[in-house]
mmCIF file of C-alpha atoms in Angstrom:
data_model
loop_
_atom_site.group_PDB
_atom_site.id
_atom_site.type_symbol
_atom_site.label_atom_id
_atom_site.label_comp_id
_atom_site.label_asym_id
_atom_site.label_seq_id
_atom_site.Cartn_x
_atom_site.Cartn_y
_atom_site.Cartn_z
ATOM 1 C CA LEU G 1 0.168 9.925 13.128
ATOM 2 C CA SER G 2 -2.794 8.650 15.052
ATOM 3 C CA SER G 3 -2.029 5.674 17.494
ATOM 4 C CA ILE G 4 -4.329 2.587 18.195
ATOM 5 C CA LEU G 5 -2.555 1.726 21.742
ATOM 6 C CA ARG G 6 -3.928 2.645 24.902
ATOM 7 C CA THR G 7 -2.157 5.046 27.148
ATOM 8 C CA GLY G 8 0.935 3.444 28.667
ATOM 9 C CA GLU G 9 0.917 0.567 26.445
ATOM 10 C CA LYS G 10 3.919 -0.276 24.359
ATOM 11 C CA ASN G 11 3.720 -2.612 21.395
ATOM 12 C CA MET G 12 6.934 -4.996 21.125
ATOM 13 C CA SER G 13 6.190 -6.878 17.744
ATOM 14 C CA VAL G 14 8.850 -6.775 15.395
ATOM 15 C CA VAL G 15 8.265 -6.167 11.674
ATOM 16 C CA LEU G 16 10.170 -6.282 8.597
ATOM 17 C CA ILE G 17 9.103 -4.296 5.678
ATOM 18 C CA VAL G 18 10.232 -5.056 2.166
ATOM 19 C CA GLY G 19 9.550 -1.940 0.169
ATOM 20 C CA GLY G 20 9.415 0.441 3.042
ATOM 21 C CA THR G 21 9.786 3.641 1.038
ATOM 22 C CA GLY G 22 7.381 3.111 -1.674
ATOM 23 C CA LEU G 23 4.044 4.826 -1.988
ATOM 24 C CA LEU G 24 2.350 2.583 0.451
ATOM 25 C CA GLY G 25 5.342 1.192 2.386
ATOM 26 C CA ARG G 26 6.347 4.491 3.781
ATOM 27 C CA TRP G 27 2.948 5.285 5.348
ATOM 28 C CA THR G 28 2.848 1.752 6.910
ATOM 29 C CA THR G 29 6.207 2.086 8.248
ATOM 30 C CA ARG G 30 5.405 5.614 9.889
ATOM 31 C CA GLN G 31 2.317 4.332 11.478
ATOM 32 C CA LEU G 32 3.854 1.167 12.880
ATOM 33 C CA VAL G 33 6.654 3.172 14.369
ATOM 34 C CA ALA G 34 4.226 5.827 15.746
ATOM 35 C CA ASP G 35 2.209 2.844 17.218
ATOM 36 C CA GLY G 36 5.318 1.237 18.989
ATOM 37 C CA TYR G 37 6.457 -1.390 16.568
ATOM 38 C CA GLU G 38 10.053 -2.074 16.307
ATOM 39 C CA VAL G 39 10.410 -1.653 12.433
ATOM 40 C CA HIS G 40 12.979 -3.097 10.152
ATOM 41 C CA ALA G 41 12.876 -2.037 6.399
ATOM 42 C CA VAL G 42 15.056 -3.619 3.480
ATOM 43 C CA VAL G 43 15.490 -0.770 1.108
ATOM 44 C CA ARG G 44 17.321 -0.281 -2.225
ATOM 45 C CA ASN G 45 18.333 3.199 -1.371
ATOM 46 C CA ILE G 46 19.534 4.261 2.102
ATOM 47 C CA GLU G 47 19.845 7.885 1.227
ATOM 48 C CA LYS G 48 16.003 8.185 0.156
ATOM 49 C CA ALA G 49 14.916 6.093 3.192
ATOM 50 C CA LEU G 50 16.721 8.443 5.479
ATOM 51 C CA LYS G 51 14.634 11.332 3.955
ATOM 52 C CA VAL G 52 11.201 9.596 4.213
ATOM 53 C CA LEU G 53 11.205 7.036 6.935
ATOM 54 C CA PRO G 54 11.230 7.756 10.784
ATOM 55 C CA SER G 55 14.547 8.015 12.258
ATOM 56 C CA SER G 56 13.873 4.919 14.733
ATOM 57 C CA THR G 57 13.452 2.620 11.476
ATOM 58 C CA HIS G 58 16.176 -0.052 11.184
ATOM 59 C CA LEU G 59 17.330 0.193 7.724
ATOM 60 C CA ILE G 60 18.789 -2.851 5.916
ATOM 61 C CA GLU G 61 20.031 -1.901 2.480
ATOM 62 C CA GLY G 62 19.856 -4.663 -0.260
ATOM 63 C CA SER G 63 17.936 -5.969 -3.286
ATOM 64 C CA LEU G 64 14.309 -6.687 -2.508
ATOM 65 C CA GLU G 65 14.754 -9.858 -4.839
ATOM 66 C CA ASP G 66 18.049 -11.155 -3.121
ATOM 67 C CA ARG G 67 17.373 -14.262 -1.132
ATOM 68 C CA ASP G 68 20.419 -14.226 0.494
ATOM 69 C CA CYS G 69 19.909 -10.332 1.759
ATOM 70 C CA LEU G 70 16.564 -11.554 2.955
ATOM 71 C CA ARG G 71 17.534 -14.463 4.754
ATOM 72 C CA LYS G 72 20.247 -12.474 6.506
ATOM 73 C CA ALA G 73 17.840 -9.908 7.460
ATOM 74 C CA VAL G 74 15.313 -12.473 8.857
ATOM 75 C CA ASP G 75 18.115 -14.371 10.665
ATOM 76 C CA SER G 76 19.371 -10.958 12.422
ATOM 77 C CA LEU G 77 15.877 -10.819 13.935
ATOM 78 C CA PRO G 78 15.116 -13.587 16.272
ATOM 79 C CA LYS G 79 12.025 -11.885 17.717
ATOM 80 C CA LEU G 80 10.578 -11.247 14.102
ATOM 81 C CA SER G 81 6.768 -11.762 14.101
ATOM 82 C CA LEU G 82 5.848 -10.615 10.820
ATOM 83 C CA VAL G 83 7.184 -9.766 7.168
ATOM 84 C CA HIS G 84 5.107 -7.213 5.015
ATOM 85 C CA GLN G 85 5.812 -6.971 1.317
ATOM 86 C CA SER G 86 4.802 -3.568 0.107
ATOM 87 C CA ALA G 87 6.755 -3.652 -3.166
ATOM 88 C CA GLY G 88 6.762 -5.523 -6.518
ATOM 89 C CA ASN G 89 5.238 -5.221 -10.002
ATOM 90 C CA GLY G 90 4.891 -7.648 -13.009
ATOM 91 C CA GLU G 91 6.767 -10.902 -12.730
ATOM 92 C CA GLU G 92 9.338 -9.181 -10.733
ATOM 93 C CA GLU G 93 6.760 -9.249 -7.749
ATOM 94 C CA ILE G 94 6.239 -13.173 -8.105
ATOM 95 C CA GLY G 95 10.108 -13.326 -7.674
ATOM 96 C CA MET G 96 10.026 -11.223 -4.814
ATOM 97 C CA THR G 97 7.223 -13.121 -3.017
ATOM 98 C CA SER G 98 9.053 -16.166 -3.633
ATOM 99 C CA SER G 99 12.271 -14.910 -2.529
ATOM 100 C CA LEU G 100 10.761 -13.610 0.846
ATOM 101 C CA LEU G 101 8.957 -16.855 1.477
ATOM 102 C CA SER G 102 12.209 -18.659 1.187
ATOM 103 C CA ALA G 103 14.057 -16.431 3.501
ATOM 104 C CA ILE G 104 11.285 -17.398 6.383
ATOM 105 C CA GLU G 105 10.722 -20.838 5.373
ATOM 106 C CA HIS G 106 12.559 -21.956 8.620
ATOM 107 C CA ARG G 107 10.443 -19.676 10.682
ATOM 108 C CA LYS G 108 6.787 -21.089 10.274
ATOM 109 C CA ASP G 109 5.626 -18.655 12.949
ATOM 110 C CA VAL G 110 6.271 -15.668 11.156
ATOM 111 C CA VAL G 111 3.234 -14.030 9.378
ATOM 112 C CA PHE G 112 3.329 -13.088 5.792
ATOM 113 C CA SER G 113 1.446 -9.734 4.845
ATOM 114 C CA LYS G 114 1.234 -8.699 1.268
ATOM 115 C CA ILE G 115 -0.327 -5.980 -0.750
ATOM 116 C CA SER G 116 -2.452 -7.831 -3.189
ATOM 117 C CA SER G 117 -5.140 -6.284 -5.685
ATOM 118 C CA PHE G 118 -8.778 -5.737 -5.959
ATOM 119 C CA ASN G 119 -8.527 -7.311 -9.638
ATOM 120 C CA VAL G 120 -6.755 -10.576 -8.191
ATOM 121 C CA SER G 121 -9.628 -12.761 -9.801
ATOM 122 C CA ALA G 122 -9.641 -10.855 -12.974
ATOM 123 C CA ASP G 123 -8.253 -12.254 -16.340
ATOM 124 C CA THR G 124 -5.727 -9.536 -16.649
ATOM 125 C CA ASN G 125 -1.964 -9.489 -16.427
ATOM 126 C CA ASP G 126 -2.062 -7.775 -12.922
ATOM 127 C CA GLY G 127 -4.652 -10.056 -11.808
ATOM 128 C CA ARG G 128 -2.619 -13.091 -12.775
ATOM 129 C CA VAL G 129 0.478 -11.884 -11.019
ATOM 130 C CA LYS G 130 -1.572 -11.179 -8.054
ATOM 131 C CA LYS G 131 -3.226 -14.584 -8.061
ATOM 132 C CA LYS G 132 0.328 -16.408 -8.368
ATOM 133 C CA CYS G 133 1.470 -14.455 -5.481
ATOM 134 C CA GLU G 134 -1.448 -15.291 -3.166
ATOM 135 C CA ASP G 135 -1.123 -18.938 -4.083
ATOM 136 C CA LEU G 136 2.504 -18.951 -2.904
ATOM 137 C CA ILE G 137 1.774 -17.349 0.144
ATOM 138 C CA THR G 138 -1.443 -19.639 1.139
ATOM 139 C CA ALA G 139 0.450 -22.819 0.214
ATOM 140 C CA SER G 140 3.385 -21.908 2.391
ATOM 141 C CA GLY G 141 2.120 -22.912 5.746
ATOM 142 C CA HIS G 142 2.643 -19.408 6.979
ATOM 143 C CA PRO G 143 -0.174 -17.419 8.826
ATOM 144 C CA TYR G 144 -0.946 -14.565 6.320
ATOM 145 C CA LEU G 145 -2.615 -11.349 5.634
ATOM 146 C CA LEU G 146 -3.680 -10.254 2.219
ATOM 147 C CA TRP G 147 -4.679 -6.713 1.328
ATOM 148 C CA ARG G 148 -6.464 -6.385 -1.970
ATOM 149 C CA SER G 149 -6.383 -2.696 -2.775
ATOM 150 C CA GLY G 150 -8.092 -0.642 -5.390
ATOM 151 C CA TRP G 151 -6.854 2.737 -6.025
ATOM 152 C CA PHE G 152 -4.973 5.265 -3.635
ATOM 153 C CA THR G 153 -5.320 8.930 -3.415
ATOM 154 C CA GLU G 154 -1.819 9.109 -3.031
ATOM 155 C CA VAL G 155 -1.281 8.524 -6.844
ATOM 156 C CA ALA G 156 -2.606 12.120 -7.474
ATOM 157 C CA PRO G 157 1.002 13.580 -7.803
ATOM 158 C CA MET G 158 1.183 11.116 -10.833
ATOM 159 C CA PHE G 159 -1.105 13.362 -12.632
ATOM 160 C CA LYS G 160 0.811 16.444 -13.778
ATOM 161 C CA PHE G 161 -0.038 19.873 -12.534
ATOM 162 C CA GLU G 162 1.258 23.256 -14.012
ATOM 163 C CA ASN G 163 0.043 26.679 -14.711
ATOM 164 C CA GLY G 164 -3.310 26.240 -12.589
ATOM 165 C CA LYS G 165 -4.036 23.092 -14.686
ATOM 166 C CA GLY G 166 -4.533 19.488 -13.415
ATOM 167 C CA TYR G 167 -4.095 16.978 -16.246
ATOM 168 C CA CYS G 168 -6.005 13.843 -16.310
ATOM 169 C CA TRP G 169 -6.197 10.889 -18.669
ATOM 170 C CA LYS G 170 -9.168 10.260 -20.817
ATOM 171 C CA ASP G 171 -11.401 7.448 -20.344
ATOM 172 C CA LEU G 172 -10.860 6.585 -16.597
ATOM 173 C CA ILE G 173 -13.892 5.290 -14.779
ATOM 174 C CA HIS G 174 -15.005 6.344 -11.242
ATOM 175 C CA ARG G 175 -12.841 4.706 -8.244
ATOM 176 C CA SER G 176 -13.468 4.363 -4.545
ATOM 177 C CA PHE G 177 -9.983 5.930 -3.538
ATOM 178 C CA ILE G 178 -8.817 5.204 -0.205
ATOM 179 C CA SER G 179 -5.556 6.818 1.660
ATOM 180 C CA ALA G 180 -2.491 4.923 2.315
ATOM 181 C CA SER G 181 -2.698 6.143 5.460
ATOM 182 C CA ASP G 182 -6.079 4.575 6.392
ATOM 183 C CA LEU G 183 -4.639 1.174 5.315
ATOM 184 C CA ALA G 184 -1.322 1.868 7.460
ATOM 185 C CA ILE G 185 -3.892 1.888 10.493
ATOM 186 C CA TRP G 186 -5.764 -1.225 9.274
ATOM 187 C CA HIS G 187 -2.133 -2.626 9.104
ATOM 188 C CA SER G 188 -1.170 -1.636 12.836
ATOM 189 C CA LYS G 189 -4.546 -3.025 14.099
ATOM 190 C CA ALA G 190 -3.922 -6.463 12.274
ATOM 191 C CA PHE G 191 -0.288 -7.039 12.751
ATOM 192 C CA ASN G 192 -0.281 -7.074 16.628
ATOM 193 C CA ASN G 193 -3.757 -9.037 16.672
ATOM 194 C CA PRO G 194 -3.261 -12.876 16.491
ATOM 195 C CA VAL G 195 -6.889 -13.361 15.962
ATOM 196 C CA ILE G 196 -6.782 -11.625 12.647
ATOM 197 C CA ARG G 197 -4.834 -14.211 10.394
ATOM 198 C CA ASN G 198 -5.433 -16.314 7.229
ATOM 199 C CA LYS G 199 -7.565 -13.583 5.900
ATOM 200 C CA ALA G 200 -7.734 -11.445 2.637
ATOM 201 C CA PHE G 201 -9.310 -7.971 3.270
ATOM 202 C CA TYR G 202 -10.669 -5.704 0.528
ATOM 203 C CA VAL G 203 -9.063 -2.202 0.778
ATOM 204 C CA GLN G 204 -11.451 0.502 -0.722
ATOM 205 C CA ASN G 205 -13.661 3.403 0.452
ATOM 206 C CA GLU G 206 -17.457 3.909 0.318
ATOM 207 C CA GLU G 207 -17.462 6.980 -1.399
ATOM 208 C CA VAL G 208 -17.010 6.896 -5.250
ATOM 209 C CA GLN G 209 -15.612 9.665 -7.169
ATOM 210 C CA SER G 210 -14.180 10.416 -10.613
ATOM 211 C CA PHE G 211 -10.278 10.808 -11.305
ATOM 212 C CA GLU G 212 -11.134 14.372 -12.335
ATOM 213 C CA SER G 213 -12.483 15.266 -8.944
ATOM 214 C CA MET G 214 -9.903 13.436 -6.898
ATOM 215 C CA ILE G 215 -7.139 15.262 -8.985
ATOM 216 C CA GLN G 216 -8.788 18.715 -8.769
ATOM 217 C CA LYS G 217 -9.306 18.508 -4.934
ATOM 218 C CA PHE G 218 -5.782 17.226 -4.413
ATOM 219 C CA HIS G 219 -4.077 20.001 -6.438
ATOM 220 C CA GLU G 220 -6.409 22.951 -5.236
ATOM 221 C CA THR G 221 -5.538 21.727 -1.608
ATOM 222 C CA THR G 222 -1.665 21.821 -2.298
ATOM 223 C CA THR G 223 -1.775 25.124 -4.109
ATOM 224 C CA GLY G 224 -4.531 27.127 -2.591
ATOM 225 C CA SER G 225 -5.915 27.917 -6.038
ATOM 226 C CA PRO G 226 -8.565 27.058 -8.240
ATOM 227 C CA VAL G 227 -7.515 24.163 -10.613
ATOM 228 C CA GLN G 228 -8.876 23.384 -14.101
ATOM 229 C CA ILE G 229 -8.749 19.897 -15.502
ATOM 230 C CA GLU G 230 -7.529 19.224 -18.892
ATOM 231 C CA TYR G 231 -7.342 15.776 -20.660
ATOM 232 C CA THR G 232 -4.082 14.446 -21.927
ATOM 233 C CA GLU G 233 -3.227 11.270 -23.595
ATOM 234 C CA PRO G 234 -1.912 8.703 -21.174
ATOM 235 C CA PRO G 235 1.321 6.533 -21.649
ATOM 236 C CA ASN G 236 0.687 3.191 -23.214
ATOM 237 C CA TRP G 237 0.651 1.268 -19.581
ATOM 238 C CA GLY G 238 -1.914 4.059 -18.844
ATOM 239 C CA ILE G 239 -4.052 3.056 -21.837
ATOM 240 C CA ASP G 240 -3.871 -0.718 -20.806
ATOM 241 C CA MET G 241 -4.828 0.518 -17.382
ATOM 242 C CA ALA G 242 -8.030 2.070 -18.179
ATOM 243 C CA ALA G 243 -9.051 -0.760 -20.374
ATOM 244 C CA MET G 244 -8.618 -2.860 -17.443
ATOM 245 C CA MET G 245 -10.686 -0.755 -15.208
ATOM 246 C CA ARG G 246 -13.498 -0.685 -17.757
ATOM 247 C CA LYS G 247 -13.177 -4.544 -18.033
ATOM 248 C CA VAL G 248 -13.263 -5.484 -14.173
ATOM 249 C CA GLY G 249 -15.160 -2.624 -12.606
ATOM 250 C CA GLU G 250 -15.361 -1.916 -8.820
ATOM 251 C CA GLU G 251 -18.329 -2.966 -6.505
ATOM 252 C CA PHE G 252 -18.222 -2.248 -2.913
ATOM 253 C CA ILE G 253 -17.125 -5.452 -1.125
ATOM 254 C CA ALA G 254 -14.965 -4.174 2.111
ATOM 255 C CA GLN G 255 -17.755 -4.249 4.568
ATOM 256 C CA GLU G 256 -15.821 -6.745 6.456
ATOM 257 C CA SER G 257 -12.618 -4.666 6.468
ATOM 258 C CA PHE G 258 -14.719 -1.653 8.088
ATOM 259 C CA ASP G 259 -16.253 -3.946 10.541
ATOM 260 C CA THR G 260 -12.744 -5.262 11.812
ATOM 261 C CA PHE G 261 -10.932 -1.947 11.415
ATOM 262 C CA GLY G 262 -13.249 0.788 11.063
ATOM 263 C CA LYS G 263 -14.250 3.003 8.128
ATOM 264 C CA PRO G 264 -11.518 5.139 6.336
ATOM 265 C CA LYS G 265 -11.190 8.751 7.649
ATOM 266 C CA TYR G 266 -8.873 10.634 5.427
ATOM 267 C CA THR G 267 -10.244 12.548 2.614
ATOM 268 C CA VAL G 268 -8.461 13.592 -0.402
ATOM 269 C CA GLU G 269 -7.872 17.063 1.177
ATOM 270 C CA ASP G 270 -6.392 15.406 4.108
ATOM 271 C CA VAL G 271 -4.080 13.428 1.907
ATOM 272 C CA ALA G 272 -2.779 16.395 0.113
ATOM 273 C CA LYS G 273 -1.904 18.161 3.426
ATOM 274 C CA ARG G 274 -0.148 15.125 5.199
ATOM 275 C CA MET G 275 1.809 14.517 1.837
ATOM 276 C CA LYS G 276 2.879 18.019 1.523
ATOM 277 C CA GLU G 277 3.767 17.994 5.705
ATOM 278 C CA TYR G 278 5.801 14.854 5.026
ATOM 279 C CA GLY G 279 7.665 16.176 2.045
ATOM 280 C CA ASP G 280 6.244 13.713 -0.104
ATOM 281 C CA LEU G 281 5.170 15.975 -2.935
#
């Protein structure tokens, strides 16, 4: 993993990540550890965490919604500077945000960082959940960082591959896929910079491509063989997701993120190689 620190410089920031083994959290954890942060992660499954996270990560086993567990984790870290919520979905996500805010309510200096959504202002279920979480955070009095993300290339394995065929759902529109590794680099740059606070950053790429193209590039890189795309019916939640994408769309509004952190650098092929290298496939 690339480091943003100068030679000989050590980062002493203490970060608590909630959801460190997830699709995004594992890459943020890996990047922060590589850049010298002291990283503590609340995880549901220690065995899984030991497999996917760096050995120097301090693991705390517990429910991500348990206020007592989160409070104990926070109280055990007197030098804690930032908490990062990288997990949650639906109503559970609101409860998790509320529990984490409760855990740090007596530590107003602690920064609250959270993965949000590009659709935060949309009249959709996901948009309403993310908006509620953002409102809780901004009203808490804590310094904050919000990451309004679109689609990540790391979702590619979600689309089945077998017998030389990559299966894609129908009616998915083009998206500006970005790598979780690029977001992790942005996290590392922001977390240790006190000037970058109380902001919402949009997380997307300049290049727009189809799901078919992304899936094909990914599987061809991991297999080393040509891949044919075939269409399959999505699950019910996939149908809802496709409808939401058509309704909301995705214009490019991440220029401030690029100006602050630099442009994304990882291609679909890079992501496939990295996921294979780290055993994430």
